[in-house]
Tab-separated table of C-alpha atoms in Angstrom:
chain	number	residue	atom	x	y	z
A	1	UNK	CA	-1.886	-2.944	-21.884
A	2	UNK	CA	0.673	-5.306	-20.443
A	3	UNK	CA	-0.368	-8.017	-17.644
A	4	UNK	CA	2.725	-8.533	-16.259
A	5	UNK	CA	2.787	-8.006	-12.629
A	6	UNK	CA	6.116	-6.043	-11.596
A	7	UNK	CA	7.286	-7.172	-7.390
A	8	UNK	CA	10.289	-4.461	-6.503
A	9	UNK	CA	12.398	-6.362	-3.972
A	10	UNK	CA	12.089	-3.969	-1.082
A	11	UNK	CA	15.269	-3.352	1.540
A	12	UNK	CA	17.758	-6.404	0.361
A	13	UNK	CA	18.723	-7.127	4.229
A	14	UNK	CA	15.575	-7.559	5.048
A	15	UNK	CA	12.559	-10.043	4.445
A	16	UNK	CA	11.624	-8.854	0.944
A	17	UNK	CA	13.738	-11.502	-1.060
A	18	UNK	CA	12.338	-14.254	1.364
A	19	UNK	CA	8.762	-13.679	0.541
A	20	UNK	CA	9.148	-13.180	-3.222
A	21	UNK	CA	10.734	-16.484	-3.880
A	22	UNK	CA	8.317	-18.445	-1.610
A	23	UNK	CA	5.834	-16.693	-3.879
A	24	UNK	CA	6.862	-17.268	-7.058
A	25	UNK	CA	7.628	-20.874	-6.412
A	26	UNK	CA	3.845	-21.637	-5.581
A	27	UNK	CA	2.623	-19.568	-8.565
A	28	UNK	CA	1.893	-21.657	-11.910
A	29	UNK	CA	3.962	-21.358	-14.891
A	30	UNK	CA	1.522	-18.888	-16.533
A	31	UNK	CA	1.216	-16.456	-13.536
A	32	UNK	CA	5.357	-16.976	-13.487
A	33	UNK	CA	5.518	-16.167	-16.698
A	34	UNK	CA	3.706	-13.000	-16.332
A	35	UNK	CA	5.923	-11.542	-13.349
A	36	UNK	CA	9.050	-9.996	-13.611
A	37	UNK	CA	11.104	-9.089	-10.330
A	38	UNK	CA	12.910	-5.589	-10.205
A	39	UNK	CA	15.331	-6.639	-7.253
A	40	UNK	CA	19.396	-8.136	-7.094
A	41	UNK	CA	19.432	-11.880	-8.591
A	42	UNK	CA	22.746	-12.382	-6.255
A	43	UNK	CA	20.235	-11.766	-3.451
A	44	UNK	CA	17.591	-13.749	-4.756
A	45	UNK	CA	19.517	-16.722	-4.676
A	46	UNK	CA	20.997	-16.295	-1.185
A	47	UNK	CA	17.277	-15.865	-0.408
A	48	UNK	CA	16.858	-19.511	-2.554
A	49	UNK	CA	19.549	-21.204	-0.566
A	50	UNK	CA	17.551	-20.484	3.140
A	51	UNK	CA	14.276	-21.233	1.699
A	52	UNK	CA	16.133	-24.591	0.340
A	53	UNK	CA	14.145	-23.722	-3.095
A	54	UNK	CA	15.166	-25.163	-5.907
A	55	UNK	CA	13.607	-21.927	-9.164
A	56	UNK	CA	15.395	-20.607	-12.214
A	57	UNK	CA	14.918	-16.860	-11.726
A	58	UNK	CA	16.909	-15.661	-15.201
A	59	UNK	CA	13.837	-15.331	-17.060
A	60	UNK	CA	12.377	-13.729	-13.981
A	61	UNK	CA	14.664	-11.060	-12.652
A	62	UNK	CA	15.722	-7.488	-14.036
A	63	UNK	CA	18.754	-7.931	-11.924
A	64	UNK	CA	19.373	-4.216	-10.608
A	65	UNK	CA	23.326	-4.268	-9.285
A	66	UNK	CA	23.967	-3.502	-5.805
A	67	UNK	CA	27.755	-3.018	-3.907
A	68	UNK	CA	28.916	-5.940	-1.814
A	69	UNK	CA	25.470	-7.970	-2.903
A	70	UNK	CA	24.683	-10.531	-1.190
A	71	UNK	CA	24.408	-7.838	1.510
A	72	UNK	CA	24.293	-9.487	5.236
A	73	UNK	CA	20.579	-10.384	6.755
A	74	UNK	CA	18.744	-8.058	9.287
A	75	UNK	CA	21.858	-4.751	8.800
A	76	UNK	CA	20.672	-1.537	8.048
A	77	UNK	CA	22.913	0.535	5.699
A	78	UNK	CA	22.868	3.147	2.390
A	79	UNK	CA	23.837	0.786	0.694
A	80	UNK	CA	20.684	-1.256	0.740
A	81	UNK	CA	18.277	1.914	1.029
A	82	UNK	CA	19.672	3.412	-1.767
A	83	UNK	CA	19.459	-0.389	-3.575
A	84	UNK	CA	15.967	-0.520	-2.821
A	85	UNK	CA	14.925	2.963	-4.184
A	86	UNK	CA	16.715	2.156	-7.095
A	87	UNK	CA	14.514	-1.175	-7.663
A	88	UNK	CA	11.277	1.000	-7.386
A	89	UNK	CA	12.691	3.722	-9.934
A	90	UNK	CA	13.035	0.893	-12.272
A	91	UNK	CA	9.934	-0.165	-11.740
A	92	UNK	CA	7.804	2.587	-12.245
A	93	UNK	CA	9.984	3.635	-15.650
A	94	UNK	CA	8.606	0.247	-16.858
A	95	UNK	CA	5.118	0.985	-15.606
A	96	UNK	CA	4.963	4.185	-17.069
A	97	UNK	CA	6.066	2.874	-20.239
A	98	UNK	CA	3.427	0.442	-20.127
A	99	UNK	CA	6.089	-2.928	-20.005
A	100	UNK	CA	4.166	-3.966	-16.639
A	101	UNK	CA	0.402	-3.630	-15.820
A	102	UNK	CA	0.985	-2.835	-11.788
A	103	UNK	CA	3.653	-2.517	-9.000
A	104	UNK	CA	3.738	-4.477	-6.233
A	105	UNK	CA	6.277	-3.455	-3.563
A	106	UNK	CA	8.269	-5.901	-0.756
A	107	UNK	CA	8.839	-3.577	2.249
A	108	UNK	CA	11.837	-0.579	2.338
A	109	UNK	CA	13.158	0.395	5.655
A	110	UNK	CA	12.850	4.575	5.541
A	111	UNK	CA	15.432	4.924	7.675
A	112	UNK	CA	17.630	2.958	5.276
A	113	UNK	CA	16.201	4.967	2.436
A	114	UNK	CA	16.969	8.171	4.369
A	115	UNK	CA	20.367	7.680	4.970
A	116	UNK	CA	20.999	6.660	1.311
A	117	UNK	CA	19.602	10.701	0.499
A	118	UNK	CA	16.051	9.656	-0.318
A	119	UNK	CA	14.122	11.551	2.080
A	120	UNK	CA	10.804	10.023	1.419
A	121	UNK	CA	8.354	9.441	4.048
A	122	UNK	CA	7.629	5.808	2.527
A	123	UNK	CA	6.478	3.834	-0.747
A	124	UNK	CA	3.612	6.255	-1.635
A	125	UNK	CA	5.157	9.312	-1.201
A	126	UNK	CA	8.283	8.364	-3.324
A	127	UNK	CA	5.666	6.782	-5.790
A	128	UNK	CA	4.237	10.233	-6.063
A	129	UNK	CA	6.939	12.055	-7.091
A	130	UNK	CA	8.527	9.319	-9.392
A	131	UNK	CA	5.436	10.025	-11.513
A	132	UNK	CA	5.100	13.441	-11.357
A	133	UNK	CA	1.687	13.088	-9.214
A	134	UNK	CA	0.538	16.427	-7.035
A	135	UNK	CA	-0.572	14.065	-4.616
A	136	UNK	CA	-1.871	10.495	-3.500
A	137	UNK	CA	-3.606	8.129	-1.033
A	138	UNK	CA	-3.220	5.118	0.725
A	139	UNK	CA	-5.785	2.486	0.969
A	140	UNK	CA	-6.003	-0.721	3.077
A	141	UNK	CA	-8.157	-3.430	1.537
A	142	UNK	CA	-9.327	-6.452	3.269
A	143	UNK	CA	-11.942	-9.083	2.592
A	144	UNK	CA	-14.134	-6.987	5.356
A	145	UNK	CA	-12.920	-3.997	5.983
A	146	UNK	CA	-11.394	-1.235	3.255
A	147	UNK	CA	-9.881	2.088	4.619
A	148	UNK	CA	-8.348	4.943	2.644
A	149	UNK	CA	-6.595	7.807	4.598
A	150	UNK	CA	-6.811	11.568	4.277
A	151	UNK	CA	-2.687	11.663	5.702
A	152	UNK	CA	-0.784	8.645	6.432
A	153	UNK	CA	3.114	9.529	7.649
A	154	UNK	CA	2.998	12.606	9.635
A	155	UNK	CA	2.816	13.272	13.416
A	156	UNK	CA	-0.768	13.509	14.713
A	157	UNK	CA	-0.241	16.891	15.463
A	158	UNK	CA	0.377	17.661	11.626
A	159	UNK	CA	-2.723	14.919	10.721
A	160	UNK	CA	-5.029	16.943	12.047
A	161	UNK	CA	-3.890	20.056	10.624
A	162	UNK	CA	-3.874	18.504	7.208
A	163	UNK	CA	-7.590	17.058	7.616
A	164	UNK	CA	-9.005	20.368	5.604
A	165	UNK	CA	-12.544	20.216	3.513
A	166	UNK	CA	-10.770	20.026	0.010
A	167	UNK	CA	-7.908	16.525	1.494
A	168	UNK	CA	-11.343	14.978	3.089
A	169	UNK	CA	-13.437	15.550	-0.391
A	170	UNK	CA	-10.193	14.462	-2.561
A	171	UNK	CA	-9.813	11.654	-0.521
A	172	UNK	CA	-13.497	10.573	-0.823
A	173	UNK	CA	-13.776	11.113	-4.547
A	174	UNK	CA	-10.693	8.403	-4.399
A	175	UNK	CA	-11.902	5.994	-2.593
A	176	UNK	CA	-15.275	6.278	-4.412
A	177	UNK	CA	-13.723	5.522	-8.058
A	178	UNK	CA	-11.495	3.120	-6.673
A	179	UNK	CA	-14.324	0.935	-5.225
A	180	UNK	CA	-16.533	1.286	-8.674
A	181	UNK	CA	-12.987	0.386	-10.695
A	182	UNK	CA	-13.144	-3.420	-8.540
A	183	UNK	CA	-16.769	-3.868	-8.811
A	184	UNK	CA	-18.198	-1.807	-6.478
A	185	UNK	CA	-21.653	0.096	-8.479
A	186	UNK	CA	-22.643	2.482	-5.705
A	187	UNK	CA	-19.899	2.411	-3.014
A	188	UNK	CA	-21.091	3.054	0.776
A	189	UNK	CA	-18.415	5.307	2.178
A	190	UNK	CA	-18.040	6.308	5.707
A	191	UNK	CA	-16.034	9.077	6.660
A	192	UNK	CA	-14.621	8.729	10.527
A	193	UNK	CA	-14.490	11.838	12.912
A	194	UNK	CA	-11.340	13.088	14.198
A	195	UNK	CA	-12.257	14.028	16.884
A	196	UNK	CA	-13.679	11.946	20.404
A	197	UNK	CA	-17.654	11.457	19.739
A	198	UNK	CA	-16.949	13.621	16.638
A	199	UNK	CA	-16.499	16.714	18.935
A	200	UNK	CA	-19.527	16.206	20.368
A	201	UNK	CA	-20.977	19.689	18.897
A	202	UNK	CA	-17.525	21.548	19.797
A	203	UNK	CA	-17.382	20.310	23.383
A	204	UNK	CA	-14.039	18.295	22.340
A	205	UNK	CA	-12.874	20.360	18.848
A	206	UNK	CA	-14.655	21.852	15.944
A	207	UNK	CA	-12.554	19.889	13.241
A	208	UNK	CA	-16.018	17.687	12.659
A	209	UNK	CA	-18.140	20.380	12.488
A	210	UNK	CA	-15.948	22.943	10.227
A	211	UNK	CA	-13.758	20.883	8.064
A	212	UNK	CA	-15.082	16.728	7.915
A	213	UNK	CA	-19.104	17.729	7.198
A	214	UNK	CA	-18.915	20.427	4.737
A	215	UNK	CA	-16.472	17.484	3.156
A	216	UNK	CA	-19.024	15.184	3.126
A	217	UNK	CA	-21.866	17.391	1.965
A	218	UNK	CA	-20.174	18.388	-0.808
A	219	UNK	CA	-19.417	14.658	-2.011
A	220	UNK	CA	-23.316	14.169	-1.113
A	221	UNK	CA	-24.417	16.971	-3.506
A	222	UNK	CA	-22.069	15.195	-6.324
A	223	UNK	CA	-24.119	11.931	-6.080
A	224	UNK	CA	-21.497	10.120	-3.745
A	225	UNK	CA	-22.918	7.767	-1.278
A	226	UNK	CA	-21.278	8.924	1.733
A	227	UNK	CA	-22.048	9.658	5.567
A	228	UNK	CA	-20.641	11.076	8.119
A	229	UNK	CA	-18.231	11.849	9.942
A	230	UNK	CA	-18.707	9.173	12.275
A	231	UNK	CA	-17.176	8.284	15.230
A	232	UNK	CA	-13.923	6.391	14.897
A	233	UNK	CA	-15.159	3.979	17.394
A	234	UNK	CA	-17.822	2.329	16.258
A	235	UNK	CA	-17.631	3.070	12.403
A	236	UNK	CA	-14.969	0.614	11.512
A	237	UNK	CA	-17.258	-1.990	13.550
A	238	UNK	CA	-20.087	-0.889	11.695
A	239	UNK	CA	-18.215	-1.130	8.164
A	240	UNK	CA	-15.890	-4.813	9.624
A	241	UNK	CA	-20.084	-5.619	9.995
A	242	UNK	CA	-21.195	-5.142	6.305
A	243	UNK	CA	-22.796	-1.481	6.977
A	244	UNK	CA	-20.472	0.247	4.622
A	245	UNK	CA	-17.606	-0.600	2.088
A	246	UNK	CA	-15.361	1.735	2.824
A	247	UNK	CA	-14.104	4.086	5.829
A	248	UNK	CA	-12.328	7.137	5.147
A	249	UNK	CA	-9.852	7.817	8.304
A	250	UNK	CA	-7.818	10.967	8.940
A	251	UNK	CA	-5.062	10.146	9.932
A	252	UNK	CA	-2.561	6.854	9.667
A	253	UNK	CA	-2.795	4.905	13.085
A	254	UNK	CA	-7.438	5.445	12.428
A	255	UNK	CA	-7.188	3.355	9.777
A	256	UNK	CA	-4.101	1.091	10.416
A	257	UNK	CA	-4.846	0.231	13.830
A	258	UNK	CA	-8.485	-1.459	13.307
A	259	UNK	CA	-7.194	-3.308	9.514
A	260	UNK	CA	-4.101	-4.936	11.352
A	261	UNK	CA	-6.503	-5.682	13.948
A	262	UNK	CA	-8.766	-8.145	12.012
A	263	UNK	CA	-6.561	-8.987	8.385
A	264	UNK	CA	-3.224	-8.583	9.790
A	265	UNK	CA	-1.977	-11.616	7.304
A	266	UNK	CA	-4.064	-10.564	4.767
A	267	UNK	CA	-4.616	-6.376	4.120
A	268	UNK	CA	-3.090	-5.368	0.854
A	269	UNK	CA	-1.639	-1.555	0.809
A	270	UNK	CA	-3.063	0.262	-2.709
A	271	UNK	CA	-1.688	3.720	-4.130
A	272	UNK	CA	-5.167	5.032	-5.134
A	273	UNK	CA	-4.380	8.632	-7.500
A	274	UNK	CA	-1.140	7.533	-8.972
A	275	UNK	CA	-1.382	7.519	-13.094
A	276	UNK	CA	0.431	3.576	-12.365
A	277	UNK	CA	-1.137	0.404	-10.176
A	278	UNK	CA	0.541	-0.342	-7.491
A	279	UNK	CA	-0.131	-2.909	-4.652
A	280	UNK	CA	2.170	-3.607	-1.614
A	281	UNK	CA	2.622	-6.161	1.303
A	282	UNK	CA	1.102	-4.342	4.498
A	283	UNK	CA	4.115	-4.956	6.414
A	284	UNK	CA	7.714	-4.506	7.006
A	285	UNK	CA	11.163	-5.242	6.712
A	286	UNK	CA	11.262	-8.005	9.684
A	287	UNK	CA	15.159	-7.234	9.804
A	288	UNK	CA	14.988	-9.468	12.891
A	289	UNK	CA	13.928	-12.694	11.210
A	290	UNK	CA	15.399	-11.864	7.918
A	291	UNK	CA	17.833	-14.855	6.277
A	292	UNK	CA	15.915	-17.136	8.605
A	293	UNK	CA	13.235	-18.264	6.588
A	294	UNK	CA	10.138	-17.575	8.978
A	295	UNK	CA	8.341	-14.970	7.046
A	296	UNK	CA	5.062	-15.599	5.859
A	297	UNK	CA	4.426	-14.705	2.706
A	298	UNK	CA	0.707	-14.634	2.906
A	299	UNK	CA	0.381	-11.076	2.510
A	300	UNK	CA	2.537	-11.168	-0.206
A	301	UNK	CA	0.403	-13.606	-2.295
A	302	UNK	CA	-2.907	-11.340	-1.112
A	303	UNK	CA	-0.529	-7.992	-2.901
A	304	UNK	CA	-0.390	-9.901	-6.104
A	305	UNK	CA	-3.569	-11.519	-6.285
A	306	UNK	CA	-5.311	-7.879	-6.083
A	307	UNK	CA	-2.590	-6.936	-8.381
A	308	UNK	CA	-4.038	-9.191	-11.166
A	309	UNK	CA	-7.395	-8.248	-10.336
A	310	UNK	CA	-6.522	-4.579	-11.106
A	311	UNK	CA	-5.043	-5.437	-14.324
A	312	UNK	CA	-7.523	-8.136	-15.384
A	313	UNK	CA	-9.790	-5.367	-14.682
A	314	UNK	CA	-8.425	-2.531	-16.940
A	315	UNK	CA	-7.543	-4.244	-19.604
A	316	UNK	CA	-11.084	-5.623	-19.585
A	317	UNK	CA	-12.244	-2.212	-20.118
A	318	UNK	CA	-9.859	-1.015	-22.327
């Protein structure tokens, strides 16, 4: 299996370019010369000339054309949406080839993406259906505190409608071979209520009672080590705490809210159920700062660090 790690450039107006150069030009040869950029050289280098980086990117870059490219800091237009889903479509050909061992993704702007015709609700959903997946979920991962969601870009009003027994178990069972893939032997999952005080025995919903427990028992009677559900506001202070390794929230802003909280640098985004790897910055586009050279590319570096651990990993057990 290859170990190259494959970075898609993300939106090319916004900070994307930015944080991949200032990446690759603190990486050692080796690691360089196991990354390949899916992205628009002629952006690259404008990003080069901010950053004042001197980095021959040649050997680096599967230059993808794009119209007009450079294209202006901070716009949003087609032109770049469509540019950046046509990065990622590259990307995952070569991943499903096997040519690169995992994705990692710079941030797209969806409404960008949208206008270009690519109605995708974000990275993982597009990710899905590039490779023919029924379905797949997002997972925060921090040094302390790991969260995998049961829906991530709906309204609330559809989250809770999708938080049925068979999402909740699917999602578990996800999380729980994810964790044992990075080291985990016997993964501690908690799975967070949806309701206030978990519905406090139908006085604020029955969601807990009818769909998130018969979820969990099930996962129970298949040998998973999981409780719940939990209250959503203490369990992510019990997990942050060391009392479980992962948290299983039901909807996006659970889970984002309480990661960006305490590893806002430093929380990689992971497609968990994809037949590919792919890692992503937990952040996005920064069109306001973009061409200025202030992003931090911190979260960057933590996307392809756990990148290489996921390949290191499988081809370990291959």
């Amino acid at each position: 299996m290859s170990n190259l790690v494959g970075i898609t450039m993300g939106d090319p107006a916004g900070v994307g370019p930015e944080i991949i150069v200032k990446s690759l030009a603190e990486m050692s040869a080796a690691d360089r010369a196991a990354t390949r950029v899916f992205g628009n050289l002629a952006q690259l280098e404008a990003a080069k000339a901010v950053l004042g980086i001197e980095l021959d990117l040649r050997d680096i870059v599967e230059d993808v054309p794009v119209e007009g490219a450079p294209l202006p800091w901070g716009k949003l237009s087609a032109v770049s949406g469509d540019a950046s889903f046509r990065f990622i479509d590259h990307a995952v050909k070569s991943a499903m080839a096997g040519k690169i061992g995992c994705i990692v993704t710079a941030p797209i702007n969806k409404e960008a993406l949208n206008s270009a015709g690519h109605h995708y609700d974000g990275h993982t959903g597009m990710l899905t259906a590039l490779t023919g997946s029924k379905s797949a979920f997002m997972l925060l991962a921090s040094k302390r505190l790991k969260v995998i969601h049961v829906s991530t870009h709906v309204s609330l009003k559809d989250a809770i409608g999708r938080a049925k027994p068979e999402r909740i178990l699917a999602t578990i069972r996800a999380g729980n071979a994810h964790l044992k893939r990075i080291g985990y032997e016997s993964p501690r999952i908690a799975v967070a209520g949806i309701n206030p005080h978990c519905g406090e025995n139908g006085l604020f919903g029955t969601e807990d009672d009818e769909h998130i427990a018969p979820a969990v028992a099930e996962a129970r009677a298949e040998g998973i080590d999981v409780q719940g559900p939990i209250s959503a506001d203490t369990v992510f202070h019990r997990a942050y705490h060391g009392g479980f390794d992962l948290v299983v929230a039901q909807y996006h802003d659970q889970g984002h809210i309480p990661i960006k909280l305490v590893a806002f640098d430093t929380a990689v985004n992971v497609s968990v159920g994809l037949p590919i790897d792919r890692t992503s910055v937990d952040h996005g586009t920064a069109f306001d700062i973009a061409g200025t050279g202030k992003a931090k590319h911190v979260n960057m570096n933590a996307a392809i660090a756990y990148a290489r651990k996921l390949i290191a990993g499988r081809n370990a057990n291959v």
